[in-house]
XYZ file of C-alpha atoms in Angstrom:
775
model
C 121.690 -81.086 -100.970
C 122.296 -79.094 -97.787
C 118.643 -78.050 -97.742
C 117.557 -81.691 -97.968
C 119.776 -82.667 -95.026
C 118.514 -79.728 -92.989
C 114.913 -80.654 -93.737
C 115.536 -84.218 -92.567
C 117.262 -83.085 -89.360
C 114.284 -80.985 -88.199
C 111.591 -83.392 -89.382
C 108.841 -84.487 -87.008
C 109.697 -88.117 -87.855
C 112.466 -89.790 -85.871
C 113.385 -91.937 -88.870
C 113.922 -88.785 -90.938
C 116.044 -87.169 -88.236
C 118.220 -90.264 -87.953
C 118.557 -90.360 -91.721
C 119.508 -86.681 -91.735
C 122.221 -87.399 -89.162
C 123.643 -90.163 -91.375
C 123.577 -87.907 -94.453
C 125.414 -85.213 -92.512
C 128.074 -87.758 -91.513
C 128.567 -88.578 -95.199
C 128.889 -84.883 -95.950
C 131.552 -84.525 -93.288
C 133.509 -87.581 -94.417
C 133.525 -86.519 -98.066
C 135.147 -83.136 -97.184
C 133.941 -81.845 -100.523
C 131.538 -79.122 -99.522
C 132.550 -77.308 -96.341
C 130.282 -74.387 -97.171
C 127.226 -76.639 -97.033
C 128.215 -77.896 -93.603
C 128.611 -74.334 -92.350
C 125.242 -73.452 -93.863
C 123.539 -76.364 -92.074
C 125.138 -75.359 -88.785
C 124.085 -71.707 -89.150
C 120.506 -72.617 -90.100
C 120.179 -74.926 -87.092
C 121.561 -72.273 -84.728
C 118.975 -69.822 -86.091
C 116.146 -72.334 -85.606
C 116.971 -73.188 -81.990
C 117.387 -69.493 -81.208
C 113.686 -68.847 -81.807
C 111.338 -68.647 -78.815
C 108.803 -70.992 -80.419
C 111.426 -73.602 -81.292
C 109.975 -77.133 -81.444
C 111.609 -79.988 -79.597
C 112.222 -81.812 -82.898
C 114.364 -78.881 -84.046
C 116.355 -78.995 -80.809
C 116.809 -82.722 -81.227
C 117.998 -82.354 -84.821
C 120.358 -79.566 -83.761
C 121.971 -81.757 -81.102
C 122.298 -84.680 -83.518
C 124.117 -82.384 -85.954
C 126.385 -80.965 -83.241
C 127.331 -84.480 -82.166
C 128.473 -85.179 -85.743
C 130.407 -81.910 -85.880
C 132.434 -82.501 -82.684
C 135.328 -84.373 -84.409
C 135.391 -81.765 -87.244
C 135.659 -78.878 -84.800
C 138.507 -80.630 -83.011
C 140.484 -80.870 -86.260
C 140.118 -77.160 -86.955
C 140.753 -76.282 -83.296
C 137.442 -74.454 -82.751
C 137.552 -73.847 -78.989
C 134.641 -71.416 -79.163
C 132.387 -74.214 -80.431
C 133.554 -76.490 -77.612
C 132.825 -73.923 -74.874
C 129.478 -73.016 -76.416
C 128.326 -76.645 -76.668
C 129.169 -77.374 -73.048
C 126.956 -74.494 -71.931
C 124.114 -75.411 -74.306
C 124.163 -79.108 -73.432
C 123.872 -78.284 -69.747
C 120.845 -76.152 -70.622
C 119.274 -78.908 -72.738
C 119.764 -81.431 -69.929
C 116.840 -79.640 -68.236
C 114.577 -79.573 -71.287
C 111.004 -80.848 -70.944
C 111.446 -83.382 -73.758
C 113.270 -86.556 -72.756
C 114.698 -87.140 -76.252
C 116.330 -83.719 -76.200
C 117.887 -84.454 -72.793
C 119.217 -87.802 -74.008
C 120.682 -86.182 -77.125
C 122.432 -83.569 -74.964
C 124.036 -86.374 -72.983
C 125.219 -88.003 -76.207
C 126.860 -84.738 -77.296
C 128.650 -84.617 -73.938
C 129.838 -88.172 -74.555
C 131.150 -87.255 -78.021
C 133.025 -84.252 -76.621
C 134.599 -86.389 -73.899
C 135.609 -88.985 -76.491
C 137.388 -86.481 -78.745
C 138.604 -83.886 -76.227
C 139.344 -86.069 -73.234
C 138.630 -85.941 -69.546
C 138.890 -82.133 -69.398
C 135.273 -81.888 -70.629
C 134.143 -84.016 -67.694
C 136.096 -81.890 -65.237
C 134.507 -78.704 -66.588
C 130.924 -80.014 -66.375
C 130.868 -82.624 -63.622
C 129.805 -80.269 -60.821
C 126.776 -79.059 -62.744
C 125.764 -82.572 -63.845
C 126.161 -83.970 -60.330
C 124.198 -81.030 -58.911
C 121.373 -81.802 -61.345
C 121.411 -85.420 -60.171
C 121.356 -84.457 -56.486
C 118.617 -81.877 -56.987
C 116.384 -84.406 -58.754
C 116.756 -87.282 -56.313
C 113.363 -86.274 -54.930
C 110.390 -85.446 -57.105
C 109.949 -81.666 -56.993
C 107.719 -79.743 -59.360
C 108.447 -76.112 -60.197
C 105.099 -74.320 -60.498
C 106.667 -71.471 -62.481
C 107.857 -73.859 -65.215
C 105.006 -74.423 -67.774
C 106.291 -77.870 -68.676
C 106.428 -78.969 -65.067
C 102.978 -77.526 -64.394
C 101.672 -79.733 -67.183
C 103.494 -82.688 -65.638
C 101.846 -81.898 -62.296
C 98.401 -82.160 -63.896
C 99.246 -85.512 -65.485
C 100.643 -86.793 -62.190
C 97.394 -85.851 -60.470
C 95.345 -87.788 -63.026
C 97.554 -90.867 -62.689
C 97.432 -90.784 -58.894
C 93.645 -90.548 -59.029
C 93.466 -93.661 -61.203
C 95.838 -95.577 -58.947
C 93.833 -94.714 -55.830
C 90.895 -96.684 -57.183
C 93.015 -99.847 -57.309
C 95.202 -99.866 -54.239
C 95.878 -98.152 -50.956
C 99.621 -98.019 -51.657
C 99.235 -95.431 -54.397
C 102.346 -93.368 -53.713
C 104.678 -96.369 -53.669
C 103.400 -97.708 -57.004
C 103.626 -94.265 -58.591
C 107.159 -93.558 -57.429
C 108.348 -97.041 -58.354
C 106.982 -97.035 -61.903
C 106.556 -93.468 -63.187
C 109.386 -91.607 -64.878
C 111.589 -89.336 -62.760
C 112.057 -86.484 -65.220
C 115.649 -85.145 -65.286
C 117.224 -87.615 -62.874
C 117.316 -90.617 -65.178
C 118.545 -88.600 -68.185
C 121.223 -86.847 -66.121
C 122.427 -90.272 -65.032
C 122.555 -91.342 -68.675
C 124.538 -88.182 -69.459
C 127.028 -89.134 -66.757
C 127.263 -92.615 -68.276
C 127.935 -91.150 -71.740
C 130.689 -88.948 -70.331
C 132.364 -91.800 -68.474
C 132.158 -94.008 -71.547
C 133.521 -91.217 -73.742
C 136.504 -90.630 -71.463
C 137.341 -94.331 -71.537
C 140.494 -95.364 -69.734
C 141.301 -91.736 -68.866
C 138.378 -91.648 -66.456
C 140.145 -93.879 -63.936
C 141.922 -90.823 -62.487
C 138.561 -89.078 -61.928
C 137.120 -91.762 -59.704
C 136.292 -90.307 -56.294
C 134.418 -91.300 -53.126
C 131.900 -88.486 -53.755
C 131.073 -89.897 -57.174
C 130.658 -93.391 -55.750
C 128.395 -92.111 -52.964
C 126.221 -90.320 -55.498
C 125.906 -93.416 -57.672
C 125.176 -95.504 -54.572
C 122.289 -93.159 -53.738
C 120.736 -93.745 -57.157
C 121.169 -97.529 -56.804
C 118.887 -97.387 -53.752
C 116.386 -94.946 -55.248
C 112.670 -95.678 -54.995
C 112.202 -95.479 -58.783
C 113.132 -98.575 -60.754
C 114.198 -96.653 -63.870
C 116.674 -94.660 -61.811
C 118.038 -97.818 -60.202
C 118.370 -99.486 -63.580
C 120.233 -96.498 -65.048
C 122.412 -96.326 -61.931
C 123.610 -99.889 -62.438
C 124.376 -99.170 -66.089
C 126.470 -96.192 -64.962
C 128.146 -98.420 -62.399
C 129.076 -100.974 -65.081
C 130.487 -98.254 -67.340
C 132.465 -96.801 -64.442
C 133.968 -100.188 -63.566
C 134.896 -100.848 -67.199
C 136.613 -97.460 -67.459
C 138.621 -98.014 -64.280
C 139.553 -101.494 -65.483
C 140.672 -100.160 -68.868
C 142.716 -97.500 -67.098
C 144.496 -100.100 -64.963
C 145.110 -102.372 -67.954
C 146.535 -99.504 -69.999
C 148.912 -98.548 -67.210
C 150.060 -102.136 -66.770
C 150.684 -102.515 -70.500
C 152.535 -99.234 -70.899
C 154.292 -99.000 -67.541
C 157.077 -96.392 -67.456
C 158.865 -94.520 -64.741
C 157.428 -91.178 -63.658
C 160.464 -89.360 -65.073
C 159.733 -90.714 -68.557
C 156.003 -89.889 -68.506
C 153.896 -86.822 -69.008
C 152.043 -86.772 -65.702
C 148.398 -85.714 -65.427
C 148.746 -83.817 -62.155
C 144.984 -83.483 -61.593
C 144.561 -87.202 -62.146
C 147.342 -88.060 -59.713
C 145.774 -85.855 -57.043
C 142.417 -87.541 -57.553
C 143.952 -90.994 -57.252
C 145.812 -89.947 -54.118
C 142.481 -88.899 -52.621
C 141.022 -92.316 -53.376
C 143.810 -94.274 -51.854
C 144.576 -92.105 -48.861
C 144.773 -94.316 -45.833
C 143.966 -97.493 -47.754
C 147.047 -98.362 -49.788
C 150.438 -99.583 -48.734
C 153.047 -96.842 -48.641
C 155.222 -98.665 -51.149
C 152.405 -99.233 -53.639
C 152.566 -96.959 -56.681
C 149.547 -95.108 -58.024
C 149.665 -97.169 -61.207
C 149.106 -100.411 -59.267
C 145.935 -99.290 -57.466
C 142.526 -100.294 -58.799
C 139.593 -98.197 -57.530
C 137.377 -101.224 -58.155
C 139.309 -103.229 -55.579
C 139.745 -100.274 -53.221
C 135.985 -99.780 -52.997
C 135.194 -103.444 -53.612
C 133.124 -103.991 -50.469
C 130.889 -101.018 -51.243
C 130.473 -102.155 -54.849
C 129.729 -105.689 -53.702
C 127.019 -104.617 -51.262
C 125.231 -102.469 -53.836
C 125.480 -105.166 -56.511
C 124.092 -107.771 -54.118
C 121.011 -105.605 -53.533
C 120.574 -105.095 -57.268
C 120.806 -108.823 -57.993
C 117.852 -109.323 -55.630
C 115.760 -106.409 -56.930
C 112.048 -106.995 -57.447
C 112.173 -105.683 -61.026
C 113.658 -107.878 -63.723
C 115.108 -104.930 -65.658
C 116.992 -103.772 -62.567
C 118.286 -107.301 -61.965
C 119.592 -107.458 -65.518
C 121.342 -104.096 -65.189
C 122.859 -105.223 -61.872
C 124.042 -108.404 -63.570
C 125.931 -106.439 -66.218
C 127.623 -104.416 -63.480
C 128.388 -107.557 -61.442
C 129.958 -109.245 -64.432
C 132.141 -106.194 -65.117
C 133.066 -105.992 -61.419
C 134.173 -109.621 -61.109
C 136.023 -109.642 -64.429
C 137.888 -106.520 -63.333
C 139.414 -108.492 -60.455
C 141.912 -111.300 -60.400
C 140.570 -114.770 -59.421
C 142.220 -114.395 -56.014
C 140.687 -110.959 -55.375
C 137.204 -112.160 -56.338
C 137.047 -114.689 -53.522
C 136.431 -112.081 -50.821
C 133.219 -110.938 -52.550
C 131.763 -114.400 -53.241
C 129.891 -114.715 -49.900
C 127.608 -111.881 -51.037
C 127.536 -112.299 -54.812
C 127.811 -116.034 -55.480
C 124.433 -117.098 -53.971
C 122.612 -114.387 -55.925
C 124.342 -115.224 -59.193
C 123.527 -118.870 -58.602
C 119.814 -118.226 -58.056
C 119.424 -115.869 -61.018
C 120.397 -118.727 -63.362
C 116.878 -120.027 -62.725
C 114.999 -116.727 -62.688
C 111.762 -116.682 -64.663
C 112.720 -113.681 -66.822
C 114.646 -115.145 -69.749
C 117.098 -112.279 -70.180
C 118.140 -112.439 -66.523
C 118.358 -116.228 -66.625
C 120.504 -116.518 -69.756
C 122.824 -113.646 -68.852
C 123.329 -115.166 -65.395
C 124.212 -118.525 -66.893
C 126.773 -117.029 -69.245
C 128.214 -114.900 -66.454
C 128.438 -117.948 -64.200
C 130.239 -119.947 -66.899
C 132.689 -117.133 -67.594
C 133.473 -116.299 -63.957
C 133.372 -119.721 -62.303
C 134.604 -121.895 -65.150
C 134.539 -125.534 -64.063
C 134.874 -124.665 -60.370
C 131.165 -124.014 -59.821
C 130.404 -127.003 -57.593
C 133.516 -126.504 -55.521
C 132.803 -122.804 -54.986
C 129.198 -123.491 -53.966
C 130.430 -126.047 -51.446
C 132.956 -123.534 -50.095
C 130.176 -121.002 -49.444
C 127.365 -123.495 -48.842
C 126.169 -121.876 -45.614
C 125.631 -118.522 -47.365
C 124.036 -120.240 -50.369
C 121.564 -122.243 -48.284
C 120.662 -119.240 -46.125
C 119.977 -117.135 -49.211
C 117.875 -119.843 -50.886
C 115.739 -120.220 -47.766
C 115.352 -116.451 -47.553
C 114.206 -116.375 -51.193
C 111.510 -119.009 -50.601
C 109.877 -116.368 -48.366
C 110.159 -113.493 -50.843
C 107.118 -111.550 -52.054
C 108.033 -112.235 -55.678
C 106.640 -115.600 -56.791
C 109.310 -115.851 -59.526
C 112.003 -115.666 -56.842
C 110.300 -118.357 -54.768
C 110.056 -120.633 -57.784
C 113.730 -120.092 -58.666
C 114.716 -120.817 -55.057
C 112.933 -124.185 -55.181
C 114.734 -125.047 -58.407
C 118.054 -124.115 -56.839
C 117.343 -126.295 -53.810
C 116.624 -129.208 -56.162
C 119.955 -128.546 -57.862
C 121.795 -128.790 -54.545
C 120.373 -132.271 -53.991
C 121.664 -133.467 -57.365
C 125.049 -131.785 -57.639
C 126.524 -131.093 -54.209
C 128.371 -133.871 -52.424
C 126.495 -135.689 -49.668
C 129.177 -134.933 -47.117
C 128.813 -131.198 -47.660
C 124.999 -131.038 -47.870
C 124.052 -133.557 -45.156
C 123.839 -130.996 -42.308
C 121.402 -128.857 -44.315
C 119.010 -131.581 -45.538
C 116.423 -131.350 -42.696
C 116.252 -127.561 -42.974
C 115.884 -127.625 -46.748
C 113.181 -130.301 -46.627
C 111.283 -128.291 -44.038
C 111.510 -125.239 -46.312
C 110.152 -127.205 -49.278
C 107.226 -128.453 -47.195
C 106.365 -124.814 -46.446
C 106.451 -124.046 -50.179
C 103.775 -126.680 -50.822
C 101.305 -124.198 -49.292
C 102.278 -121.404 -51.678
C 99.571 -119.489 -53.528
C 101.525 -119.707 -56.790
C 101.147 -123.069 -58.505
C 104.582 -122.927 -60.209
C 106.119 -122.641 -56.741
C 104.121 -125.621 -55.479
C 105.140 -127.538 -58.579
C 108.850 -126.825 -58.132
C 108.697 -127.546 -54.396
C 107.201 -130.944 -55.208
C 109.895 -131.843 -57.748
C 112.656 -130.564 -55.449
C 111.358 -132.599 -52.502
C 111.343 -135.706 -54.699
C 114.958 -135.053 -55.655
C 115.936 -134.806 -51.996
C 114.186 -138.060 -51.138
C 115.987 -139.811 -53.995
C 119.406 -138.386 -53.073
C 119.032 -138.586 -49.265
C 116.572 -141.427 -48.491
C 117.723 -141.982 -44.901
C 117.580 -138.320 -43.856
C 114.267 -137.825 -45.684
C 112.411 -140.817 -44.274
C 111.179 -138.930 -41.221
C 109.520 -136.362 -43.519
C 107.806 -138.976 -45.696
C 104.511 -139.028 -43.715
C 104.186 -135.298 -44.404
C 105.459 -135.296 -47.981
C 103.559 -138.268 -49.417
C 100.076 -136.755 -48.856
C 101.354 -133.541 -50.462
C 102.619 -135.498 -53.465
C 99.250 -137.250 -53.801
C 97.501 -133.896 -53.501
C 99.544 -132.504 -56.390
C 98.901 -135.663 -58.405
C 95.235 -134.648 -58.706
C 95.826 -130.920 -59.104
C 93.690 -129.210 -61.788
C 96.870 -127.932 -63.484
C 98.494 -130.467 -65.773
C 102.140 -129.542 -65.163
C 101.621 -129.820 -61.384
C 100.325 -133.362 -61.869
C 103.358 -134.191 -63.998
C 105.710 -132.788 -61.355
C 103.997 -134.897 -58.699
C 104.480 -137.998 -60.864
C 108.208 -137.241 -61.102
C 108.456 -136.769 -57.327
C 106.562 -139.992 -56.498
C 108.745 -141.927 -58.946
C 111.784 -140.663 -57.021
C 110.175 -141.927 -53.799
C 109.862 -145.358 -55.436
C 113.524 -145.197 -56.463
C 114.441 -144.454 -52.860
C 112.200 -146.935 -50.995
C 111.139 -149.492 -53.624
C 108.642 -152.082 -52.428
C 107.810 -150.138 -49.277
C 105.575 -147.825 -51.277
C 104.919 -149.573 -54.613
C 101.949 -151.806 -53.547
C 100.092 -148.797 -52.167
C 100.764 -146.875 -55.385
C 99.370 -149.669 -57.547
C 96.206 -149.721 -55.426
C 95.835 -145.927 -55.769
C 96.320 -146.031 -59.540
C 93.759 -148.816 -59.917
C 91.236 -146.998 -57.721
C 91.735 -143.729 -59.637
C 91.000 -145.352 -63.011
C 87.973 -147.220 -61.635
C 86.694 -143.964 -60.130
C 86.317 -142.485 -63.617
C 82.802 -143.926 -63.620
C 81.929 -141.293 -61.013
C 83.173 -138.430 -63.173
C 80.271 -136.053 -63.982
C 79.469 -135.597 -67.651
C 80.289 -131.887 -67.403
C 82.905 -130.102 -65.365
C 81.813 -128.656 -62.058
C 81.370 -125.106 -63.327
C 78.942 -124.241 -66.145
C 78.036 -127.928 -66.107
C 74.273 -127.440 -66.546
C 74.657 -126.450 -70.206
C 74.032 -128.808 -73.067
C 76.874 -129.557 -75.440
C 76.872 -128.521 -79.061
C 77.631 -125.487 -81.209
C 74.300 -123.795 -80.588
C 74.960 -123.298 -76.894
C 78.560 -122.086 -77.175
C 77.580 -118.421 -77.291
C 75.356 -118.868 -74.251
C 78.164 -120.571 -72.313
C 80.623 -117.866 -73.264
C 78.266 -115.094 -72.114
C 77.630 -116.836 -68.799
C 81.328 -117.336 -68.262
C 82.264 -113.791 -69.316
C 79.770 -112.396 -66.798
C 80.915 -114.651 -63.982
C 81.850 -112.305 -61.075
C 84.554 -114.737 -59.899
C 86.564 -113.971 -63.042
C 86.561 -110.233 -62.480
C 86.483 -109.667 -58.720
C 89.083 -110.136 -56.002
C 91.816 -110.773 -58.546
C 95.556 -110.224 -58.251
C 96.880 -106.894 -59.542
C 99.828 -107.449 -61.881
C 102.433 -104.919 -62.932
C 103.506 -104.537 -66.537
C 107.203 -104.774 -65.660
C 107.524 -106.619 -62.388
C 107.229 -110.360 -62.050
C 105.846 -109.923 -58.558
C 102.064 -109.963 -58.316
C 100.891 -109.501 -54.791
C 100.475 -113.185 -53.970
C 101.063 -114.372 -50.461
C 103.181 -117.375 -49.670
C 100.355 -119.418 -48.252
C 96.637 -119.337 -48.673
C 95.852 -115.692 -49.190
C 96.416 -114.973 -52.852
C 94.373 -115.120 -55.956
C 94.532 -114.275 -59.606
C 95.219 -116.593 -62.481
C 98.122 -118.176 -60.643
C 96.279 -118.213 -57.362
C 96.414 -121.109 -55.010
C 94.482 -122.406 -52.055
C 91.983 -119.588 -51.753
C 90.691 -119.898 -55.313
C 91.808 -123.433 -56.113
C 89.355 -125.375 -58.236
C 88.174 -128.647 -56.768
C 89.842 -131.673 -58.317
C 87.844 -134.020 -60.538
C 88.207 -137.815 -60.933
C 89.552 -137.533 -64.476
C 92.350 -135.232 -63.269
C 93.519 -137.782 -60.706
C 93.387 -140.456 -63.407
C 95.444 -138.196 -65.655
C 98.053 -137.796 -62.901
C 98.160 -141.565 -62.453
C 98.833 -142.024 -66.177
C 101.812 -139.687 -65.817
C 102.919 -141.697 -62.787
C 102.799 -144.981 -64.730
C 104.874 -143.316 -67.436
C 107.507 -142.388 -64.842
C 107.453 -145.834 -63.184
C 108.214 -147.398 -66.576
C 111.705 -145.902 -66.298
C 112.415 -147.779 -63.045
C 113.786 -151.295 -63.463
C 112.348 -152.466 -60.137
C 108.813 -151.674 -61.352
C 109.083 -153.669 -64.573
C 107.287 -156.688 -63.134
C 104.270 -154.517 -62.244
C 103.974 -152.768 -65.586
C 101.800 -155.412 -67.281
C 99.049 -155.034 -64.694
C 99.409 -151.248 -64.632
C 99.096 -150.977 -68.427
C 95.986 -153.138 -68.294
C 94.496 -150.806 -65.694
C 95.294 -147.716 -67.796
C 93.751 -149.291 -70.898
C 90.410 -149.645 -69.070
C 90.058 -145.858 -69.165
C 88.857 -146.214 -72.780
C 85.651 -147.877 -71.621
C 84.567 -144.670 -69.837
C 83.934 -141.893 -72.349
C 80.794 -140.367 -70.882
C 82.453 -137.113 -69.706
C 83.549 -134.145 -71.820
C 87.209 -134.152 -70.804
C 87.820 -137.802 -71.647
C 89.654 -136.707 -74.798
C 92.215 -134.844 -72.663
C 92.864 -137.985 -70.622
C 93.185 -140.045 -73.812
C 95.654 -137.535 -75.213
C 97.810 -137.975 -72.100
C 97.671 -141.760 -72.488
C 98.805 -141.514 -76.130
C 101.649 -139.218 -75.173
C 102.754 -141.474 -72.338
C 102.593 -144.632 -74.465
C 105.117 -142.890 -76.704
C 107.622 -142.680 -73.822
C 106.711 -146.028 -72.230
C 107.409 -147.972 -75.430
C 110.905 -146.480 -75.546
C 111.856 -147.290 -71.947
C 109.986 -150.527 -71.194
C 111.262 -153.950 -72.199
C 109.944 -154.679 -75.692
C 108.642 -158.107 -74.713
C 106.462 -156.704 -71.946
C 105.170 -153.821 -74.024
C 104.271 -155.926 -77.091
C 102.091 -158.178 -74.942
C 100.001 -155.157 -73.890
C 99.938 -153.253 -77.174
C 96.609 -154.360 -78.720
C 94.502 -153.194 -75.790
C 95.473 -149.580 -76.578
C 94.598 -149.648 -80.304
C 90.970 -148.606 -79.780
C 92.021 -145.607 -77.682
C 94.825 -144.546 -80.043
C 92.688 -144.671 -83.180
C 89.787 -143.026 -81.362
C 92.113 -140.059 -80.755
C 93.515 -140.233 -84.297
C 90.140 -139.681 -85.905
C 88.864 -137.219 -83.302
C 88.293 -133.549 -84.100
C 90.519 -132.517 -81.222
C 93.783 -131.435 -82.835
C 95.942 -132.060 -79.772
C 94.623 -135.580 -79.268
C 94.883 -136.409 -82.974
C 98.477 -135.197 -83.125
C 99.384 -137.123 -79.954
C 97.965 -140.309 -81.478
C 99.895 -139.750 -84.709
C 103.137 -139.191 -82.791
C 102.421 -142.301 -80.732
C 101.996 -144.484 -83.821
C 105.171 -143.103 -85.344
C 107.071 -143.961 -82.153
C 105.600 -147.478 -82.137
C 106.638 -147.979 -85.779
C 110.186 -146.916 -84.944
C 110.377 -149.074 -81.812
C 108.719 -152.262 -83.136
C 109.357 -151.869 -86.850
C 106.806 -150.505 -89.362
C 105.881 -153.893 -90.840
C 105.394 -155.537 -87.432
C 103.160 -152.668 -86.331
C 101.135 -152.863 -89.542
C 100.651 -156.604 -89.042
C 99.471 -156.093 -85.462
C 97.032 -153.371 -86.531
C 95.683 -155.456 -89.454
C 95.098 -158.475 -87.223
C 93.227 -156.286 -84.760
C 91.134 -154.234 -87.206
C 91.550 -153.800 -90.994
C 89.722 -150.469 -90.697
C 92.413 -149.216 -88.334
C 95.094 -150.259 -90.840
C 93.398 -148.201 -93.537
C 93.264 -145.221 -91.203
C 96.926 -145.741 -90.251
C 98.032 -145.830 -93.880
C 96.001 -142.744 -94.722
C 96.807 -140.501 -91.763
C 100.231 -141.640 -90.577
C 102.113 -143.386 -93.369
C 100.437 -141.290 -96.075
C 101.399 -138.041 -94.394
C 105.069 -139.033 -94.694
C 104.858 -139.601 -98.443
C 104.928 -142.874 -100.411
C 107.730 -145.180 -99.418
C 108.841 -142.939 -96.553
C 108.902 -144.315 -93.027
C 107.518 -142.225 -90.174
C 110.156 -140.033 -88.574
C 111.685 -141.208 -85.327
C 110.135 -139.832 -82.153
C 113.266 -137.920 -81.271
C 111.608 -134.654 -82.273
C 111.047 -132.701 -79.060
C 107.503 -133.338 -77.935
C 105.509 -132.887 -74.764
C 107.703 -135.318 -72.829
C 110.933 -135.338 -74.795
C 113.991 -133.644 -73.276
C 115.120 -131.017 -75.737
C 118.475 -129.980 -74.345
C 117.301 -126.918 -72.419
C 118.513 -126.681 -68.876
C 116.561 -126.175 -65.680
C 117.690 -122.587 -65.715
C 117.023 -121.795 -69.320
C 118.788 -124.043 -71.594
C 122.428 -123.950 -72.430
C 123.369 -127.018 -74.504
C 124.214 -129.988 -72.368
C 122.333 -128.801 -69.325
C 120.038 -131.208 -67.465
C 116.398 -130.846 -68.321
C 113.645 -129.692 -66.066
C 110.125 -128.363 -66.118
C 109.506 -125.427 -68.440
C 105.744 -125.518 -68.367
C 103.148 -123.129 -69.626
C 102.400 -120.652 -66.881
C 98.780 -120.211 -67.906
C 96.126 -122.199 -66.039
C 94.219 -124.767 -68.015
C 90.811 -123.748 -69.286
C 88.094 -126.243 -69.990
C 90.173 -129.111 -68.694
C 92.549 -129.184 -71.649
C 96.245 -129.503 -70.873
C 98.605 -126.734 -71.944
C 99.831 -126.763 -75.507
C 103.393 -125.788 -74.686
C 106.054 -128.423 -74.242
C 107.023 -129.578 -70.812
C 110.460 -131.012 -70.303
C 111.051 -133.698 -67.731
C 114.260 -134.307 -65.768
C 116.488 -137.124 -67.024
C 115.395 -140.555 -65.822
C 118.838 -142.042 -65.674
C 121.089 -141.507 -62.696
C 123.175 -138.513 -61.825
C 125.997 -139.391 -64.228
C 124.559 -137.174 -66.960
C 124.490 -134.122 -64.700
C 127.243 -131.610 -65.455
C 128.943 -129.758 -62.643
C 127.921 -126.289 -61.542
C 130.859 -124.971 -63.513
C 130.378 -124.025 -67.138
C 126.750 -124.771 -67.939
C 124.499 -124.462 -64.894
C 121.220 -126.259 -64.695
């Protein structure tokens, strides 16, 4: 049995080594065969003593020693403890990262079972390793590092062919050898010491951690914030333990070294009558912590942001509600913005942190620090990271909906001006969010926004014909908010534009602008694909993306490119795309009571689109009409809608029997919604009176798919335009709904297949406060 465990521990497979570690734990717990445990230990010591020892054998050895730490404590084996401290320090400099990580875990186990004394014995060496590795230095005499130098040279050579900023990309993304693993070792030791570590907190340690938080390498920064979170939790646990078990000094066994360390922390900062037990290092160094955390919450790398969030959450929870207030000017705006960040992990963790820290006081706290919040949002709209700019626009839209008018009024002109700048962004998601946010401001502040209307309306109309479907939908939402704000001042002009856009479909070319000289049909598909694949525009002058950062090098206005590029590479709009945007606009106007009298004529105009099917992308437009009819029938007065229903039957059943899956599904969903709204028998009668052939198709494809005697399901299933409960910032239940569109540009004119969620049409009553569940 011992031989089997030993074989697993030194296997070349990680799964086997992990299994061997578990089997050894069972051996130890059973206490039935101490000789076998000794045999395993001796064999492993012999293996790692060889000059040609493999890294897997070292790794297995360290896994076994980690399991043996509690056993050696029971028997009082001090020789083992001293030996392992020396060996782990040696293995922290091993060439193999997994060996270095395992050495750190052994240190953590020793600190857990033998207390803070292990940290005191080894901290100088570990901190020296961290300081020595803050800069990348390669030892030519070390064979492993010589090999690393060769690999570094190859990587740098590859990077030089792509960018002039080779060194910055390399240092920001490549591993940093011992530094990161030494930081993880420090984290393991702090975590192992637990509440006892509070007495070891020192300004030197904080300065060292602060240096890593500002390091050029993102992995080091990420690890630094994890260490910071562990350190804060340990100091918090130490304070809580002392509060729970408070005794007089005479009745306690005093840790003299710990008291001296705490005295060093608080020298010159604490009141003379404050006891050591009442001092929290987290509060003492709160301003330094807060500044570093604020930088981490704004880091360009999502993984670093997430690590900074964990540390920020620990930091704020370690303080009383009254003590937190002094750090909110720095931390609150960044927490608020990260609730909308594109990376899902950052977004969801921020929302939960916000709910836990702010409770139901979110709106009030934002109002208290509104100047700092607005300044930070405006700063973020000018960031290099397009995900940050998009989140900033969403946050600005949130201010318009949730902050009181009295508080926000002084900032409205500045925020509107900022949103107008964002309309020129190279990233279409930023333009989209700027459009929706500007519409929200116009709706909430019509008087203050009126002076900006001559600038904003042309931008809205420009987005209404954008080649990207979700941008057109956002423009429709914004224009509908303009109608809510100004009513008849703008509605006649809108009706004229919608009518002209539908009539202009007759000028739509049969093929799209690019690759339009090819004939349709299966035989030419391969030819079209080859021509497209060899198009230089697809492969030259494109944005360079990083595998980990959400910050492609896109400028804020007119200079970018890539798949999310904007004005420089923007495809010219086509008539069918403007018509598609107008269909979305009619769908939004149907939710406005003041527009009800105009809906009959608008629906008649939209229905005329069916008479123009000469262009390839007509099926995409028809799909949009089917999807919008689904929402219009639910919001419009039934009397008005029933009078216009028959003129859409040809279009709906054309889509139903088409080979385009998206259009066919949209038509099926539309008919199911009509059956629910009007009643299945009434709908069947209308269809039969119009065309018996359509009734047969309806029974076969819609009613038949539900099973005999089963009515179609209600249209409450989340679809392309159905709010599904996800919030603007990533969807906690009960949050208001906002755009969560596909971020891929549309190819071939087809709209994206992912759902897009639209903000609630009703007033602001359904909006929760900033406390609890942010948008």
